[in-house]
CSV table of C-alpha atoms in Angstrom, one decimal:
chain,number,residue,atom,x,y,z
A,1,MET,CA,64.8,266.2,-37.1
A,2,GLU,CA,61.2,268.3,-37.6
A,3,ARG,CA,59.8,265.7,-39.6
A,4,PHE,CA,60.7,263.0,-36.9
A,5,LEU,CA,59.2,264.8,-34.2
A,6,ALA,CA,56.2,265.8,-36.3
A,7,GLY,CA,55.3,262.1,-36.5
A,8,LEU,CA,55.4,261.5,-32.8
A,9,SER,CA,52.2,261.5,-30.8
A,10,ASP,CA,51.5,263.8,-28.0
A,11,ALA,CA,52.3,260.8,-25.5
A,12,ALA,CA,55.6,259.8,-27.3
A,13,LEU,CA,56.8,263.7,-27.2
A,14,ALA,CA,56.2,263.9,-23.4
A,15,ALA,CA,58.1,260.6,-22.9
A,16,LEU,CA,61.0,261.7,-25.2
A,17,PRO,CA,63.2,263.5,-22.7
A,18,TYR,CA,63.2,260.5,-20.5
A,19,VAL,CA,64.3,258.0,-22.9
A,20,PHE,CA,68.0,258.4,-22.1
A,21,ASP,CA,69.3,256.2,-25.1
A,22,VAL,CA,68.3,259.3,-27.2
A,23,TRP,CA,70.5,261.7,-25.5
A,24,ALA,CA,73.0,259.8,-24.0
A,25,LEU,CA,76.9,260.2,-25.1
A,26,PRO,CA,78.6,257.0,-25.8
A,27,HIS,CA,80.9,257.0,-22.5
A,28,GLN,CA,76.8,257.2,-20.8
A,29,LEU,CA,75.7,253.9,-21.9
A,30,PRO,CA,76.7,250.6,-20.2
A,31,PRO,CA,79.0,248.6,-22.2
A,32,GLU,CA,78.0,245.3,-23.7
A,33,GLY,CA,78.6,241.8,-22.0
A,34,ASP,CA,78.4,240.0,-18.4
A,35,TRP,CA,80.2,242.5,-16.4
A,36,ARG,CA,79.4,242.9,-12.7
A,37,SER,CA,80.9,246.4,-12.2
A,38,TRP,CA,80.9,249.2,-14.7
A,39,VAL,CA,83.4,252.2,-13.9
A,40,ILE,CA,82.8,255.6,-15.4
A,41,LEU,CA,86.0,257.8,-15.4
A,42,GLY,CA,85.6,261.1,-16.5
A,43,GLY,CA,86.8,264.6,-15.8
A,44,ARG,CA,84.7,267.2,-14.0
A,45,GLY,CA,81.2,267.6,-15.6
A,46,ALA,CA,81.4,265.1,-18.0
A,47,GLY,CA,78.1,263.9,-17.3
A,48,LYS,CA,79.2,260.7,-14.8
A,49,THR,CA,76.1,261.6,-12.5
A,50,ARG,CA,73.3,261.3,-15.2
A,51,ALA,CA,74.7,258.3,-16.3
A,52,GLY,CA,74.6,256.5,-12.9
A,53,ALA,CA,71.1,257.8,-12.1
A,54,GLU,CA,69.9,256.8,-15.6
A,55,TRP,CA,71.5,253.1,-14.9
A,56,VAL,CA,69.6,253.1,-11.7
A,57,ARG,CA,66.4,253.6,-13.6
A,58,ALA,CA,67.4,251.2,-16.3
A,59,MET,CA,67.4,248.5,-13.4
A,60,VAL,CA,64.6,249.6,-11.3
A,61,GLU,CA,61.8,250.5,-14.0
A,62,GLY,CA,59.7,248.0,-16.0
A,63,GLY,CA,57.7,248.1,-18.8
A,64,THR,CA,54.7,250.0,-16.9
A,65,PRO,CA,55.1,252.0,-13.9
A,66,GLU,CA,54.0,249.3,-11.8
A,67,ALA,CA,56.1,246.4,-13.8
A,68,PRO,CA,58.8,245.0,-12.0
A,69,GLY,CA,62.4,245.8,-13.5
A,70,ARG,CA,65.6,243.9,-13.2
A,71,ALA,CA,66.6,245.5,-9.6
A,72,ARG,CA,64.7,245.9,-6.5
A,73,ARG,CA,67.1,246.4,-3.9
A,74,VAL,CA,69.7,249.1,-4.5
A,75,ALA,CA,72.1,250.4,-2.7
A,76,LEU,CA,73.2,254.3,-3.5
A,77,VAL,CA,76.7,255.1,-1.8
A,78,GLY,CA,78.3,258.4,-1.5
A,79,GLU,CA,81.4,259.6,0.4
A,80,THR,CA,78.6,261.1,3.1
A,81,TYR,CA,74.7,260.9,3.2
A,82,ASP,CA,74.2,264.6,2.5
A,83,GLN,CA,76.6,264.4,-0.5
A,84,ALA,CA,74.6,261.4,-1.7
A,85,LEU,CA,71.3,262.9,-0.7
A,86,ALA,CA,72.6,266.3,-2.7
A,87,VAL,CA,73.8,264.9,-5.8
A,88,MET,CA,72.7,261.1,-6.3
A,89,VAL,CA,69.0,261.7,-5.7
A,90,LYS,CA,68.1,265.3,-5.5
A,91,GLY,CA,71.1,266.7,-7.9
A,92,GLU,CA,69.9,268.3,-11.1
A,93,SER,CA,71.2,265.0,-12.7
A,94,GLY,CA,70.1,263.0,-9.8
A,95,ILE,CA,67.5,260.1,-9.9
A,96,LEU,CA,64.5,262.4,-9.1
A,97,ALA,CA,65.4,264.9,-11.8
A,98,CYS,CA,66.1,262.3,-14.4
A,99,SER,CA,62.9,260.5,-13.9
A,100,PRO,CA,59.3,260.9,-15.4
A,101,PRO,CA,56.5,261.7,-13.6
A,102,ASP,CA,54.7,258.3,-13.6
A,103,ARG,CA,57.6,256.4,-12.4
A,104,CYS,CA,59.3,258.9,-10.3
A,105,PRO,CA,60.1,257.5,-6.7
A,106,ARG,CA,59.1,258.8,-3.2
A,107,TRP,CA,61.8,260.1,-0.9
A,108,VAL,CA,61.3,259.2,2.5
A,109,ALA,CA,63.7,261.1,4.3
A,110,GLY,CA,63.5,259.5,7.8
A,111,GLU,CA,64.7,256.1,6.3
A,112,ARG,CA,67.1,257.8,3.7
A,113,LEU,CA,65.1,255.3,1.0
A,114,LEU,CA,63.7,255.9,-2.1
A,115,ILE,CA,60.6,253.8,-3.1
A,116,TRP,CA,59.4,253.4,-6.8
A,117,PRO,CA,55.9,252.8,-7.8
A,118,ASN,CA,56.7,249.3,-8.3
A,119,GLY,CA,58.0,248.5,-5.1
A,120,ALA,CA,61.7,248.6,-5.8
A,121,GLU,CA,64.0,250.8,-3.0
A,122,ALA,CA,67.0,252.3,-3.0
A,123,ARG,CA,68.8,253.4,0.2
A,124,LEU,CA,71.6,255.7,0.9
A,125,TYR,CA,74.7,254.7,2.4
A,126,SER,CA,77.8,256.8,3.5
A,127,ALA,CA,81.1,256.1,3.1
A,128,HIS,CA,81.9,257.3,6.5
A,129,ASP,CA,80.0,254.6,8.1
A,130,PRO,CA,80.9,251.0,6.2
A,131,GLU,CA,79.4,249.2,9.2
A,132,ALA,CA,76.0,250.3,8.1
A,133,LEU,CA,76.6,248.2,4.8
A,134,ARG,CA,77.1,245.0,6.9
A,135,GLY,CA,73.8,243.2,6.8
A,136,PRO,CA,71.8,244.4,3.9
A,137,GLN,CA,71.6,242.8,0.8
A,138,PHE,CA,71.4,244.1,-2.8
A,139,ASP,CA,70.8,243.3,-6.6
A,140,ALA,CA,72.5,246.4,-7.8
A,141,ALA,CA,74.5,249.5,-6.5
A,142,TRP,CA,75.7,252.7,-7.6
A,143,VAL,CA,78.7,254.2,-6.0
A,144,ASP,CA,79.6,257.8,-6.5
A,145,GLU,CA,83.1,259.3,-6.3
A,146,LEU,CA,85.0,256.2,-4.8
A,147,ALA,CA,88.4,257.9,-5.5
A,148,LYS,CA,87.3,260.6,-2.8
A,149,TRP,CA,86.4,258.3,-0.1
A,150,LYS,CA,88.6,258.2,3.2
A,151,ARG,CA,87.8,254.7,4.1
A,152,ALA,CA,87.4,253.4,0.6
A,153,GLU,CA,88.6,250.0,0.9
A,154,GLU,CA,86.8,249.4,4.0
A,155,THR,CA,83.4,250.4,2.6
A,156,TRP,CA,83.9,248.8,-0.8
A,157,ASP,CA,84.4,245.5,1.2
A,158,MET,CA,81.6,245.9,2.7
A,159,LEU,CA,79.5,246.5,-0.2
A,160,GLN,CA,80.7,243.7,-2.0
A,161,PHE,CA,79.4,241.4,0.5
A,162,GLY,CA,76.1,242.9,0.2
A,163,LEU,CA,75.5,242.8,-3.4
A,164,ARG,CA,74.6,239.4,-3.6
A,165,LEU,CA,70.7,239.3,-4.7
A,166,GLY,CA,69.1,238.2,-8.3
A,167,ARG,CA,70.8,236.1,-10.8
A,168,HIS,CA,73.4,238.7,-11.9
A,169,PRO,CA,74.2,241.6,-9.5
A,170,GLN,CA,75.8,244.6,-10.9
A,171,GLN,CA,77.2,248.0,-9.8
A,172,VAL,CA,78.1,251.2,-11.5
A,173,VAL,CA,80.6,253.4,-10.3
A,174,THR,CA,81.1,257.0,-11.4
A,175,THR,CA,84.3,258.9,-10.4
A,176,THR,CA,87.0,261.5,-11.1
A,177,PRO,CA,90.0,259.3,-11.2
A,178,ARG,CA,92.8,259.5,-8.3
A,179,ASN,CA,95.8,257.1,-7.5
A,180,LEU,CA,93.7,255.2,-5.1
A,181,GLY,CA,94.5,251.5,-4.4
A,182,VAL,CA,90.8,250.1,-4.5
A,183,LEU,CA,90.0,251.6,-7.7
A,184,LYS,CA,93.1,250.3,-9.5
A,185,ASP,CA,92.3,247.0,-8.3
A,186,LEU,CA,88.8,247.3,-9.6
A,187,LEU,CA,89.7,248.2,-12.9
A,188,ALA,CA,92.3,245.4,-13.3
A,189,ARG,CA,89.3,242.8,-12.9
A,190,ASP,CA,88.1,240.6,-15.5
A,191,SER,CA,84.6,241.4,-14.5
A,192,THR,CA,85.1,245.1,-14.7
A,193,VAL,CA,84.2,247.2,-18.0
A,194,MET,CA,85.2,251.2,-18.4
A,195,THR,CA,84.0,253.6,-20.0
A,196,HIS,CA,86.0,257.2,-20.1
A,197,ALA,CA,85.5,260.6,-21.3
A,198,PRO,CA,87.2,264.3,-20.7
A,199,THR,CA,85.1,267.3,-19.6
A,200,GLU,CA,84.7,268.8,-23.0
A,201,ALA,CA,82.7,265.3,-24.0
A,202,ASN,CA,79.9,267.3,-22.4
A,203,ARG,CA,80.8,270.7,-23.5
A,204,ALA,CA,77.0,271.3,-24.8
A,205,TYR,CA,75.5,271.4,-21.2
A,206,LEU,CA,78.4,273.7,-19.5
A,207,ALA,CA,79.2,276.9,-19.6
A,208,PRO,CA,81.6,277.9,-22.5
A,209,SER,CA,83.4,280.5,-19.9
A,210,PHE,CA,83.9,277.7,-17.0
A,211,LEU,CA,85.7,275.4,-19.9
A,212,GLU,CA,88.1,278.3,-21.2
A,213,ASP,CA,89.0,279.3,-17.7
A,214,VAL,CA,90.0,276.0,-16.3
A,215,ARG,CA,91.5,274.7,-19.4
A,216,GLU,CA,93.6,277.9,-19.4
A,217,ARG,CA,94.4,277.5,-15.9
A,218,TYR,CA,94.9,273.9,-15.4
A,219,GLY,CA,95.1,272.4,-18.8
A,220,GLN,CA,98.9,271.8,-19.1
A,221,THR,CA,99.0,270.4,-15.6
A,222,ARG,CA,98.7,267.2,-13.7
A,223,LEU,CA,95.8,268.2,-11.9
A,224,GLY,CA,94.1,269.4,-14.9
A,225,ARG,CA,95.1,265.8,-16.4
A,226,GLN,CA,93.3,264.3,-13.5
A,227,GLU,CA,90.0,266.3,-13.3
A,228,LEU,CA,89.6,267.5,-16.6
A,229,ASP,CA,90.9,264.5,-18.7
A,230,GLY,CA,89.7,261.9,-16.5
A,231,GLU,CA,93.1,260.1,-16.3
A,232,LEU,CA,94.3,258.0,-13.8
A,233,LEU,CA,97.8,259.1,-12.8
A,234,GLU,CA,100.3,256.9,-11.2
A,235,ASP,CA,102.5,258.5,-8.5
A,236,VAL,CA,106.0,259.1,-10.4
A,237,GLU,CA,108.3,256.4,-9.3
A,238,GLY,CA,110.6,257.8,-6.5
A,239,ALA,CA,108.7,260.9,-6.0
A,240,LEU,CA,109.6,263.1,-3.1
A,241,TRP,CA,106.2,263.7,-2.3
A,242,ARG,CA,102.8,261.6,-2.8
A,243,ARG,CA,99.4,263.3,-3.3
A,244,ALA,CA,97.9,260.9,-0.8
A,245,ASP,CA,100.1,262.1,1.9
A,246,LEU,CA,99.4,265.9,1.1
A,247,ASP,CA,96.0,265.3,1.2
A,248,ALA,CA,96.2,263.8,4.5
A,249,GLY,CA,98.0,266.9,5.7
A,250,ARG,CA,95.9,269.8,5.2
A,251,VAL,CA,94.4,272.2,7.4
A,252,ASP,CA,91.8,275.2,7.3
A,253,GLN,CA,93.4,277.6,9.8
A,254,VAL,CA,96.9,278.6,11.1
A,255,PRO,CA,97.6,278.9,14.6
A,256,GLU,CA,98.2,282.4,16.1
A,257,GLY,CA,102.0,283.5,16.4
A,258,ALA,CA,103.6,282.0,13.5
A,259,GLY,CA,106.1,283.7,12.0
A,260,VAL,CA,105.6,284.1,8.0
A,261,ILE,CA,108.5,284.1,5.4
A,262,VAL,CA,108.0,284.7,1.7
A,263,ALA,CA,110.5,282.9,-0.5
A,264,VAL,CA,111.2,283.9,-4.4
A,265,ASP,CA,112.8,281.4,-6.8
A,266,PRO,CA,113.3,284.4,-9.6
A,267,PRO,CA,113.4,283.3,-13.6
A,268,VAL,CA,116.6,283.6,-15.5
A,269,THR,CA,115.1,285.8,-17.8
A,270,GLY,CA,112.4,288.2,-17.7
A,271,HIS,CA,110.2,288.2,-20.5
A,272,ASP,CA,107.0,286.5,-22.1
A,273,GLY,CA,108.4,283.1,-22.4
A,274,SER,CA,110.6,283.0,-19.4
A,275,ASP,CA,109.7,280.4,-16.6
A,276,ALA,CA,107.6,281.1,-13.7
A,277,CYS,CA,108.8,282.8,-10.7
A,278,GLY,CA,108.3,280.9,-7.9
A,279,ILE,CA,106.9,282.9,-5.1
A,280,VAL,CA,105.5,280.5,-2.0
A,281,VAL,CA,104.4,281.7,1.5
A,282,VAL,CA,104.9,279.3,4.5
A,283,ALA,CA,104.1,280.2,8.3
A,284,VAL,CA,106.3,278.7,10.7
A,285,MET,CA,105.8,277.8,14.4
A,286,ARG,CA,108.7,277.4,16.4
A,287,ASP,CA,108.0,276.8,20.2
A,288,GLY,CA,110.0,274.6,21.7
A,289,PRO,CA,112.9,272.3,20.5
A,290,PRO,CA,113.1,271.9,16.7
A,291,GLU,CA,111.4,268.5,16.5
A,292,THR,CA,108.0,270.0,17.8
A,293,TRP,CA,108.3,273.0,15.0
A,294,ARG,CA,105.7,272.9,12.4
A,295,ALA,CA,105.0,274.9,9.5
A,296,VAL,CA,102.0,275.5,7.2
A,297,VAL,CA,102.1,276.6,3.5
A,298,LEU,CA,99.7,279.3,3.1
A,299,GLU,CA,99.7,280.4,-0.6
A,300,ASP,CA,101.7,279.6,-3.8
A,301,CYS,CA,101.3,283.2,-5.7
A,302,SER,CA,104.2,282.0,-8.2
A,303,VAL,CA,103.6,284.0,-11.5
A,304,ARG,CA,105.0,284.3,-15.0
A,305,ALA,CA,105.4,287.9,-15.6
A,306,ALA,CA,106.7,289.7,-18.8
A,307,THR,CA,109.2,291.8,-16.9
A,308,PRO,CA,111.1,291.4,-13.3
A,309,GLN,CA,109.4,294.3,-11.9
A,310,GLY,CA,106.0,292.3,-12.5
A,311,TRP,CA,107.0,289.3,-10.3
A,312,ALA,CA,108.7,291.8,-8.0
A,313,GLU,CA,105.1,293.4,-7.4
A,314,VAL,CA,103.7,290.2,-6.8
A,315,ALA,CA,106.1,289.0,-4.4
A,316,SER,CA,106.0,292.4,-2.4
A,317,ALA,CA,102.0,292.2,-2.4
A,318,ALA,CA,102.1,288.7,-0.8
A,319,TYR,CA,104.9,289.9,1.7
A,320,HIS,CA,102.5,292.8,2.9
A,321,ARG,CA,99.3,290.8,2.6
A,322,HIS,CA,100.4,287.9,5.3
A,323,ARG,CA,102.4,290.4,7.4
A,324,ALA,CA,105.8,288.4,6.7
A,325,GLU,CA,108.7,288.9,8.8
A,326,ARG,CA,111.1,288.6,5.9
A,327,MET,CA,111.4,287.5,2.1
A,328,VAL,CA,114.1,285.3,0.9
A,329,ALA,CA,115.1,285.2,-2.5
A,330,GLU,CA,117.6,282.8,-4.6
A,331,VAL,CA,120.5,285.0,-6.5
A,332,ASN,CA,122.4,282.3,-8.3
A,333,GLN,CA,121.2,284.0,-11.5
A,334,GLY,CA,120.6,287.1,-10.6
A,335,GLY,CA,122.9,288.0,-8.5
A,336,ASP,CA,122.4,291.8,-6.4
A,337,LEU,CA,120.1,292.4,-9.6
A,338,VAL,CA,117.5,290.5,-7.6
A,339,GLU,CA,117.9,292.5,-4.5
A,340,THR,CA,117.8,295.8,-6.7
A,341,ILE,CA,114.6,294.9,-8.2
A,342,MET,CA,113.0,294.1,-4.8
A,343,ARG,CA,114.3,297.3,-3.2
A,344,GLN,CA,113.4,299.6,-6.2
A,345,THR,CA,109.9,298.0,-5.7
A,346,ASP,CA,109.6,297.9,-1.7
A,347,PRO,CA,112.4,299.3,0.3
A,348,LEU,CA,110.7,298.3,3.4
A,349,ILE,CA,111.1,294.5,3.1
A,350,ASN,CA,113.4,292.5,5.0
A,351,TYR,CA,114.9,290.9,2.5
A,352,ARG,CA,117.7,288.2,2.6
A,353,ALA,CA,119.7,286.8,-0.6
A,354,VAL,CA,120.5,282.7,-0.5
A,355,ARG,CA,122.6,280.9,-2.6
A,356,ALA,CA,122.4,277.2,-3.9
A,357,SER,CA,125.5,275.3,-3.4
A,358,ARG,CA,123.7,271.9,-4.1
A,359,GLY,CA,121.4,270.5,-6.8
A,360,LYS,CA,117.6,271.0,-6.7
A,361,VAL,CA,116.8,267.1,-5.5
A,362,ALA,CA,119.4,267.4,-2.9
A,363,ARG,CA,118.0,270.6,-1.5
A,364,ALA,CA,114.3,269.5,-1.4
A,365,GLU,CA,115.3,266.0,0.2
A,366,PRO,CA,115.6,267.3,3.7
A,367,VAL,CA,112.2,269.6,3.1
A,368,ALA,CA,110.5,266.0,1.9
A,369,ALA,CA,111.3,264.5,5.1
A,370,LEU,CA,109.7,267.6,7.1
A,371,TYR,CA,106.7,266.3,5.3
A,372,GLU,CA,107.2,262.8,5.9
A,373,GLN,CA,107.5,263.7,9.7
A,374,GLY,CA,104.0,265.3,9.6
A,375,ARG,CA,105.4,268.8,10.2
A,376,VAL,CA,104.5,270.4,7.1
A,377,ALA,CA,101.0,271.1,6.4
A,378,HIS,CA,99.2,273.2,3.4
A,379,LEU,CA,96.2,275.5,4.1
A,380,GLY,CA,93.6,274.2,1.6
A,381,VAL,CA,94.6,272.8,-1.8
A,382,LEU,CA,97.6,274.4,-3.6
A,383,SER,CA,96.9,272.5,-7.2
A,384,ALA,CA,99.8,273.6,-9.3
A,385,LEU,CA,102.6,273.4,-6.3
A,386,GLU,CA,101.4,269.7,-5.6
A,387,ASP,CA,101.3,269.0,-9.2
A,388,GLU,CA,105.1,270.0,-9.3
A,389,MET,CA,106.0,268.5,-5.6
A,390,CYS,CA,104.7,265.1,-7.2
A,391,ARG,CA,106.7,265.2,-9.9
A,392,MET,CA,109.9,265.7,-8.2
A,393,ALA,CA,111.6,262.4,-8.4
A,394,LEU,CA,115.0,261.4,-6.8
A,395,THR,CA,116.4,261.2,-10.4
A,396,GLY,CA,115.0,264.6,-10.9
A,397,PHE,CA,111.9,266.9,-11.9
A,398,GLU,CA,109.7,264.7,-14.1
A,399,GLY,CA,108.3,267.6,-15.9
A,400,ARG,CA,108.6,270.3,-18.3
A,401,GLY,CA,110.3,273.2,-17.6
A,402,SER,CA,111.9,274.1,-14.1
A,403,PRO,CA,110.0,273.3,-10.7
A,404,ASP,CA,110.2,277.0,-9.8
A,405,ARG,CA,107.6,276.3,-7.7
A,406,VAL,CA,109.3,273.7,-5.5
A,407,ASP,CA,112.4,275.7,-5.5
A,408,ALA,CA,110.7,278.5,-3.8
A,409,LEU,CA,108.7,275.9,-0.8
A,410,VAL,CA,112.4,274.6,-0.4
A,411,TRP,CA,114.0,277.9,0.2
A,412,ALA,CA,111.2,278.9,2.8
A,413,LEU,CA,111.1,275.7,4.7
A,414,THR,CA,115.0,275.6,4.5
A,415,ASP,CA,115.0,279.3,5.5
A,416,GLY,CA,112.2,278.9,8.4
A,417,MET,CA,112.9,275.2,9.6
A,418,LEU,CA,115.9,273.7,8.6
A,419,VAL,CA,118.6,276.5,9.1
A,420,PRO,CA,117.1,278.0,12.6
A,421,ALA,CA,117.1,274.1,13.8
A,422,ARG,CA,121.0,273.7,13.2
A,423,ALA,CA,121.6,277.1,14.9
A,424,TYR,CA,119.5,275.5,17.5
A,425,ARG,CA,121.6,272.7,18.2
A,426,ASN,CA,124.9,274.1,17.3
A,427,PRO,CA,125.1,277.7,19.4
A,428,LYS,CA,128.4,278.5,18.0
A,429,LEU,CA,126.3,279.1,14.5
A,430,ARG,CA,124.8,282.4,13.9
A,431,VAL,CA,121.1,282.3,14.6
A,432,LEU,CA,119.2,283.2,11.4
């Protein structure tokens, strides 16, 4: 390497950082062939943005700063205008950062436009404004995070009608995969090529502590396979919950006056190899008749503890942190011992034991129906819980171990909504 560098002129050394073929990883280089769409699927931090920016450079730049390239009209489409600007144009791996000084485009903020010294242009578009793509025409396009777009199909269709200039217009799509129809349809087309890489492929440019932390936390989860390994995961057949529905029902705050319930699904045993103890916190709003009741899942604080005292302390802390009105705990396995442990940990808790008389799926189905009716939302993203929910199918849990988090969720919503609803409709039942 030293001999190679010593043999280069000063000009060649100055240019070397901008020769992407020297530094690129295999998944960052466009495949050979007569393709129309190149999809780069990758985990977070896998180098997708750099690959997209460098491909745009390769399309618009010529042999000299003023020489024409293969493309002169480029569409840069992000989820929003702000994100497209922050990531695709001005980001650390964006077009401006990747461009050599003599070929760096000029940013015209008022027109959302990049202009290169050779006259090539790239304009920003937002997936929230698909109508802006009706009319313009392009010979190249870079689409970023297609799988995140809320109006993905509509925006994608408008872009395809405009990608019509030149002898062979092409587009690159850089995205972390999600189970989205427009993405699956694109990947199934004969004119599409794909490269793929997990987050670790780009580890030389990532903080080691980041990789260790996210792998430890998400490595064995469905979310980890999607966000770190870059896998396109299909919904489990017959799943009671779908990720797209959960995404559509998120909130960022909880209405005042909601009653809070902490539900606990304790493990059978208490040691390092035990299943996790499911601990889920739910806020319930019960104003009016039962069909108007709503719930928000506030927190999943499930834990794998070496001793029963460990998970009991976590459950107690959640109870007081959210000022819960009661705690419910399944006692099928532990019986009175579960209550004894909780009372020893915190004698002030308003505790209620619940006992399962039906299987997990049968108990979960009416709770899943509440979600289908749009009556349950999640406060932010509860990754580990949602991973289990989307693997709970009519035939059982399609995952390893026990769905402890889902069990706790089911107990919380059953106690907070389903049981009181039955009592509301039948005054002879004791109101719980």
